[in-house]
PDB file of C-alpha atoms and ligand atoms in Angstrom:
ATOM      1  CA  UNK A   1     -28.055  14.648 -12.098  1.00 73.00           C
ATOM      2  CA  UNK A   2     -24.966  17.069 -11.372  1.00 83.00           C
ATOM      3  CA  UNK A   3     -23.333  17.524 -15.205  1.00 87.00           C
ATOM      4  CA  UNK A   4     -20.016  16.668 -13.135  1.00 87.00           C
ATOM      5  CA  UNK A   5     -19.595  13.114 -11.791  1.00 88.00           C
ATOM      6  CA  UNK A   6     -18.811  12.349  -8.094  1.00 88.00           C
ATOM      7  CA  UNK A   7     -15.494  11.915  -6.976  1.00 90.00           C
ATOM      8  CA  UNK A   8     -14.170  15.541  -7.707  1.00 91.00           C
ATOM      9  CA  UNK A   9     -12.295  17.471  -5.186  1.00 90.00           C
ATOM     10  CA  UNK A  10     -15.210  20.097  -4.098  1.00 91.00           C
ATOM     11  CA  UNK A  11     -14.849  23.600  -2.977  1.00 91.00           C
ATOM     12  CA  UNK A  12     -13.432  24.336   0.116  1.00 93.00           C
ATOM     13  CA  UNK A  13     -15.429  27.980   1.339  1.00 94.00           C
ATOM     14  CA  UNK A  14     -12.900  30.462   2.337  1.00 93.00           C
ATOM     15  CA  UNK A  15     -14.164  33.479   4.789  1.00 91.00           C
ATOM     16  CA  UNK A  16     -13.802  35.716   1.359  1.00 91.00           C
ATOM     17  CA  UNK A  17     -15.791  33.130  -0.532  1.00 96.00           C
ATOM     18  CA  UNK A  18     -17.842  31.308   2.020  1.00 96.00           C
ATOM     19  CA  UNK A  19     -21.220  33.748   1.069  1.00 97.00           C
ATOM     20  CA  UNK A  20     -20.993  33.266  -2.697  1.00 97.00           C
ATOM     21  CA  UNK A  21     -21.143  29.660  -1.920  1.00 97.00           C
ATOM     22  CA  UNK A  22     -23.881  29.939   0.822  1.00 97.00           C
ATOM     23  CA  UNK A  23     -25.985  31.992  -2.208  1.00 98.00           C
ATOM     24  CA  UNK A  24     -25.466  28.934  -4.336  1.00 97.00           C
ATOM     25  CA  UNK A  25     -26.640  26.485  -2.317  1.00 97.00           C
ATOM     26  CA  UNK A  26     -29.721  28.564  -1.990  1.00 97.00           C
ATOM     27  CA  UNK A  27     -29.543  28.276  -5.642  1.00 97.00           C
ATOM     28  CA  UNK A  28     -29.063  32.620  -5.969  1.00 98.00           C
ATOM     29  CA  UNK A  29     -25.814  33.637  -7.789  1.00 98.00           C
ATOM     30  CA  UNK A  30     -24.107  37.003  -5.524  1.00 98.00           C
ATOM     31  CA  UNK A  31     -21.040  39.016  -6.702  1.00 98.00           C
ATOM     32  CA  UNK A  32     -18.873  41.465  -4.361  1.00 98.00           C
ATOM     33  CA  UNK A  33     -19.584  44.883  -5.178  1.00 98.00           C
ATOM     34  CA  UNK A  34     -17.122  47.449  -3.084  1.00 98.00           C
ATOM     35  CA  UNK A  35     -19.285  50.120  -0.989  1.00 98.00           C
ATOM     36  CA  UNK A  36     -16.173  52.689  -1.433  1.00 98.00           C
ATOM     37  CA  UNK A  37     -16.252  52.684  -5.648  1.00 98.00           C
ATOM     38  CA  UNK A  38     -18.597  50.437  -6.811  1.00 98.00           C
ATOM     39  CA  UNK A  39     -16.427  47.970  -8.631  1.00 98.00           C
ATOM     40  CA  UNK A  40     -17.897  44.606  -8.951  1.00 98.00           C
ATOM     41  CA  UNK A  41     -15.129  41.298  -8.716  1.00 98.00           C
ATOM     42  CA  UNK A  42     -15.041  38.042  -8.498  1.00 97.00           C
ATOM     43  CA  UNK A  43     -13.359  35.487  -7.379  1.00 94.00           C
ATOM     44  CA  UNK A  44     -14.438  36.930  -4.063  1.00 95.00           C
ATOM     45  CA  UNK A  45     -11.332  38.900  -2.268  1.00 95.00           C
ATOM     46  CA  UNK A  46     -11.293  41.114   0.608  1.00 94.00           C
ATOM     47  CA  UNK A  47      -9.801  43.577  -0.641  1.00 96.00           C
ATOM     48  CA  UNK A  48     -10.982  45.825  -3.623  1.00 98.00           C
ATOM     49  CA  UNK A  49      -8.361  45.681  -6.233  1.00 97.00           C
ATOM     50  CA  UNK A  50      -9.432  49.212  -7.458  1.00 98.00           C
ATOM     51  CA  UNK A  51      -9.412  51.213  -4.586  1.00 98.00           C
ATOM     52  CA  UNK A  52      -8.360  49.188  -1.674  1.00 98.00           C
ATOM     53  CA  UNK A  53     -11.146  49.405   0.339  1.00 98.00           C
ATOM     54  CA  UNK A  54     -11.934  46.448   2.760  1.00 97.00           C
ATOM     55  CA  UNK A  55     -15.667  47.190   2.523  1.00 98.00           C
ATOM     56  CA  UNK A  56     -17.978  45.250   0.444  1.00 97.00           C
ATOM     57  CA  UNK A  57     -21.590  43.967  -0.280  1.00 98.00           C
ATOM     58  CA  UNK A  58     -22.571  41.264  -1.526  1.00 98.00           C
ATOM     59  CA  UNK A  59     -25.451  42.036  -4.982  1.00 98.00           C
ATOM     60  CA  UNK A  60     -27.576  39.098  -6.071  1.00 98.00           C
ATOM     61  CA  UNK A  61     -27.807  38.920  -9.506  1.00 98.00           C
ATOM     62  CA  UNK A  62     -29.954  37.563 -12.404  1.00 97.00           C
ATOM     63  CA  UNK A  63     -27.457  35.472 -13.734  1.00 97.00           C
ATOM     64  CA  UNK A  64     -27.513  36.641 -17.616  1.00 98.00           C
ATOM     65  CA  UNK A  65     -24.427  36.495 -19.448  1.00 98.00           C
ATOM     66  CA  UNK A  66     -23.098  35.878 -22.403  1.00 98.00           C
ATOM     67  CA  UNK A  67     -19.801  33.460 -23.242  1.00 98.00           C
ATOM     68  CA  UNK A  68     -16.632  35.632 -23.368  1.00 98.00           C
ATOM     69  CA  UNK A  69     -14.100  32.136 -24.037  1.00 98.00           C
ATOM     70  CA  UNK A  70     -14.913  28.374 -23.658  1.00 98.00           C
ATOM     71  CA  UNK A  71     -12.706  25.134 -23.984  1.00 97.00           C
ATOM     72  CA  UNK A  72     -13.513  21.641 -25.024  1.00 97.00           C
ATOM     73  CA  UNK A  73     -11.761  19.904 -22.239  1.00 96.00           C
ATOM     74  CA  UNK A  74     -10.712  16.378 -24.298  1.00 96.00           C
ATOM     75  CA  UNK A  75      -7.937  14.954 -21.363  1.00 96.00           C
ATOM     76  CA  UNK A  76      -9.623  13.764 -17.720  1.00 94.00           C
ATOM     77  CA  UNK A  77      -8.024  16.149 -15.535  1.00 91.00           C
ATOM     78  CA  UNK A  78      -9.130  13.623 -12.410  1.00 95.00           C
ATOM     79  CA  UNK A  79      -9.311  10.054 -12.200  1.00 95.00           C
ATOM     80  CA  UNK A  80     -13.257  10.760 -11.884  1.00 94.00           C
ATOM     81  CA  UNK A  81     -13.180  12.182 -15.193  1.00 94.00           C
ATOM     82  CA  UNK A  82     -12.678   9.300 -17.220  1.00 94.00           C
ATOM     83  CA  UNK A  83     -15.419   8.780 -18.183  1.00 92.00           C
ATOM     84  CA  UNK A  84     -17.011  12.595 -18.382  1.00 92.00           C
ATOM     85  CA  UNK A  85     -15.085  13.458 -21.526  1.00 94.00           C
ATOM     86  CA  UNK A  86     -15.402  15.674 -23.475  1.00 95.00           C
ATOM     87  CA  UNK A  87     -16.995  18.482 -21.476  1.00 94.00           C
ATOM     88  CA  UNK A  88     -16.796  22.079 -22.202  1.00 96.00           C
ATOM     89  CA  UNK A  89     -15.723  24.830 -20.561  1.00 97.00           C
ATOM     90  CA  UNK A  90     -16.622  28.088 -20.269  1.00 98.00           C
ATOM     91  CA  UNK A  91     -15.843  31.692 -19.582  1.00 98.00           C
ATOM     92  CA  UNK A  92     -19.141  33.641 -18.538  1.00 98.00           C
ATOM     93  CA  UNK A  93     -18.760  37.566 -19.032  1.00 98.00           C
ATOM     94  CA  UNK A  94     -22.034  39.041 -16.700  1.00 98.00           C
ATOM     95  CA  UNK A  95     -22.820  42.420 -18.011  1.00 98.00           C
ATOM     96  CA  UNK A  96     -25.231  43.097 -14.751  1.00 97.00           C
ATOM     97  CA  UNK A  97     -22.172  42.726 -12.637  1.00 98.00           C
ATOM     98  CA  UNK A  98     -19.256  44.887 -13.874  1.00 97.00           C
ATOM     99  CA  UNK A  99     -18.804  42.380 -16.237  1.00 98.00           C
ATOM    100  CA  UNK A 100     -16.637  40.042 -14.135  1.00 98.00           C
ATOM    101  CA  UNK A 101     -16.338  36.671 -15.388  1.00 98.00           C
ATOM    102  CA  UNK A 102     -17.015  33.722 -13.467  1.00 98.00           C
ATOM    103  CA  UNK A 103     -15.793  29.945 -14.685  1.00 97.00           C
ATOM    104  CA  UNK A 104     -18.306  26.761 -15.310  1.00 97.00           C
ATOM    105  CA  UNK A 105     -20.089  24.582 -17.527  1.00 96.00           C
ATOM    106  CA  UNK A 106     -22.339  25.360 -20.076  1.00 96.00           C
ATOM    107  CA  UNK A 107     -24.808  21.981 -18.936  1.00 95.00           C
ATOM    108  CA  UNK A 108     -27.146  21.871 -22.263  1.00 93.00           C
ATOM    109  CA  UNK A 109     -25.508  22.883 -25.161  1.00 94.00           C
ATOM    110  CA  UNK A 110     -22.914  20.541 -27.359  1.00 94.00           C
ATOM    111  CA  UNK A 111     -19.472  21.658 -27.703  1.00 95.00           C
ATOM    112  CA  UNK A 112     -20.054  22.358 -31.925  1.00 96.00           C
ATOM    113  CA  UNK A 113     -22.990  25.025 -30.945  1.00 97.00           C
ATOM    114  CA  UNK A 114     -20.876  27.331 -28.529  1.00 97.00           C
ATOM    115  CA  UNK A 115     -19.438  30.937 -29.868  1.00 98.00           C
ATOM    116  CA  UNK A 116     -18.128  33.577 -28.251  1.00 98.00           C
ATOM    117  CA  UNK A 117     -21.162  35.777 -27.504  1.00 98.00           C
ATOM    118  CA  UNK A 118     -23.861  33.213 -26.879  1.00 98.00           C
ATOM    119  CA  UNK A 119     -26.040  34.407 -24.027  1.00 98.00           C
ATOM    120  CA  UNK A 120     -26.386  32.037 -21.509  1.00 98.00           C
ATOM    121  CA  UNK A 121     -28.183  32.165 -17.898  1.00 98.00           C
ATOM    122  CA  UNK A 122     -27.102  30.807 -14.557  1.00 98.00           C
ATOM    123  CA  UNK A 123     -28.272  27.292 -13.460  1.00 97.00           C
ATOM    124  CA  UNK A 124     -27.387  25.315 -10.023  1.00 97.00           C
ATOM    125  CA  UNK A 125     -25.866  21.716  -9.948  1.00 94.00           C
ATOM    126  CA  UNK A 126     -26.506  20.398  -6.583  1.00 94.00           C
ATOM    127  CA  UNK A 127     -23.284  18.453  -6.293  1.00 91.00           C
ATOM    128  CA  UNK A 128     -23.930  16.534  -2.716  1.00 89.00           C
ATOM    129  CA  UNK A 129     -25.973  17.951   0.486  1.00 88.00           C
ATOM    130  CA  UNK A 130     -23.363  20.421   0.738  1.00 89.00           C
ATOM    131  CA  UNK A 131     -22.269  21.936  -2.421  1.00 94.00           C
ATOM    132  CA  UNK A 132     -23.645  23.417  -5.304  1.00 96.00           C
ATOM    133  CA  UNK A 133     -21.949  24.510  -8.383  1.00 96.00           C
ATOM    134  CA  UNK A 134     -23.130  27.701 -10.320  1.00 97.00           C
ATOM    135  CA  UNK A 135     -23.243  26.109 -13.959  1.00 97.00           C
ATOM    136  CA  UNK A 136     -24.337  27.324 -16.706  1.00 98.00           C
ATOM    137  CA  UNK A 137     -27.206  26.718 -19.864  1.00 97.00           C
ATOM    138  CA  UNK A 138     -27.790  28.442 -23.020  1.00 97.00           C
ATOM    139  CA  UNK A 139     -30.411  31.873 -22.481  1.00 97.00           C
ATOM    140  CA  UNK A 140     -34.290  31.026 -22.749  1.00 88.00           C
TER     141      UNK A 140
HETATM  142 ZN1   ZN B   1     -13.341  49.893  -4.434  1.00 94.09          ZN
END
């Protein structure tokens, strides 16, 4: 069971994005790394912000991180929310990647046992046939 209820606007894929979404459904977490410098980002662009190169790959990744900020969200944001709350959220730094930071949930672990530092690994929350969400769980 998705740790989001239906109901929530899903994401729309992009052409910058559409691959990081594809990997997710196939339950694989992928990051943009430029071919020209090497910089890692995400969200996925087209463009590198370091050296403005157009060219890119796309590197599939363990998934091991460690929380760099995280929010108890107390206030549904969304009608579908009402009855969700609380939920945390959190900021994911991935070392692995350039450390970029991608957004989520940490799915396991109660809002009093999160710190800044706690490693944590990818998970996937199959939201409907077509979406999955990268979430997150506390590190085995
Ligand atoms: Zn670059």
């Amino acid at each position: 069971m998705p740790y989001l209820p239906a109901g929530l606007p899903l994401p729309q894929p992009t052409d910058a994005d559409a691959p990081f979404w594809e990997a997710a459904r196939r339950h694989e977490l992928v990051v943009q790394r430029c071919t020209e410098c090497g910089t890692f980002r995400h969200s996925p662009q087209p463009c590198c912000y370091n050296c403005q190169s157009f060219n890119y790959e796309w590197v599939k990744i363990k998934g091991n991180g460690v929380i760099f900020s995280y929010t108890n969200v107390v206030h549904p944001v969304h009608p579908a929310l009402k009855d969700r709350v609380p939920f945390n959220v959190v900021l994911v730094e991935l070392p692995e990647a350039g450390n970029v930071r991608i957004v989520g949930n940490l799915v396991d672990t109660p809002f009093e046992d999160l710190y800044v530092g706690m490693p944590v690994e990818v998970t996937f929350d199959d939201m409907d046939e077509g979406t999955t969400l990268p979430q997150w769980k506390r590190a085995s």
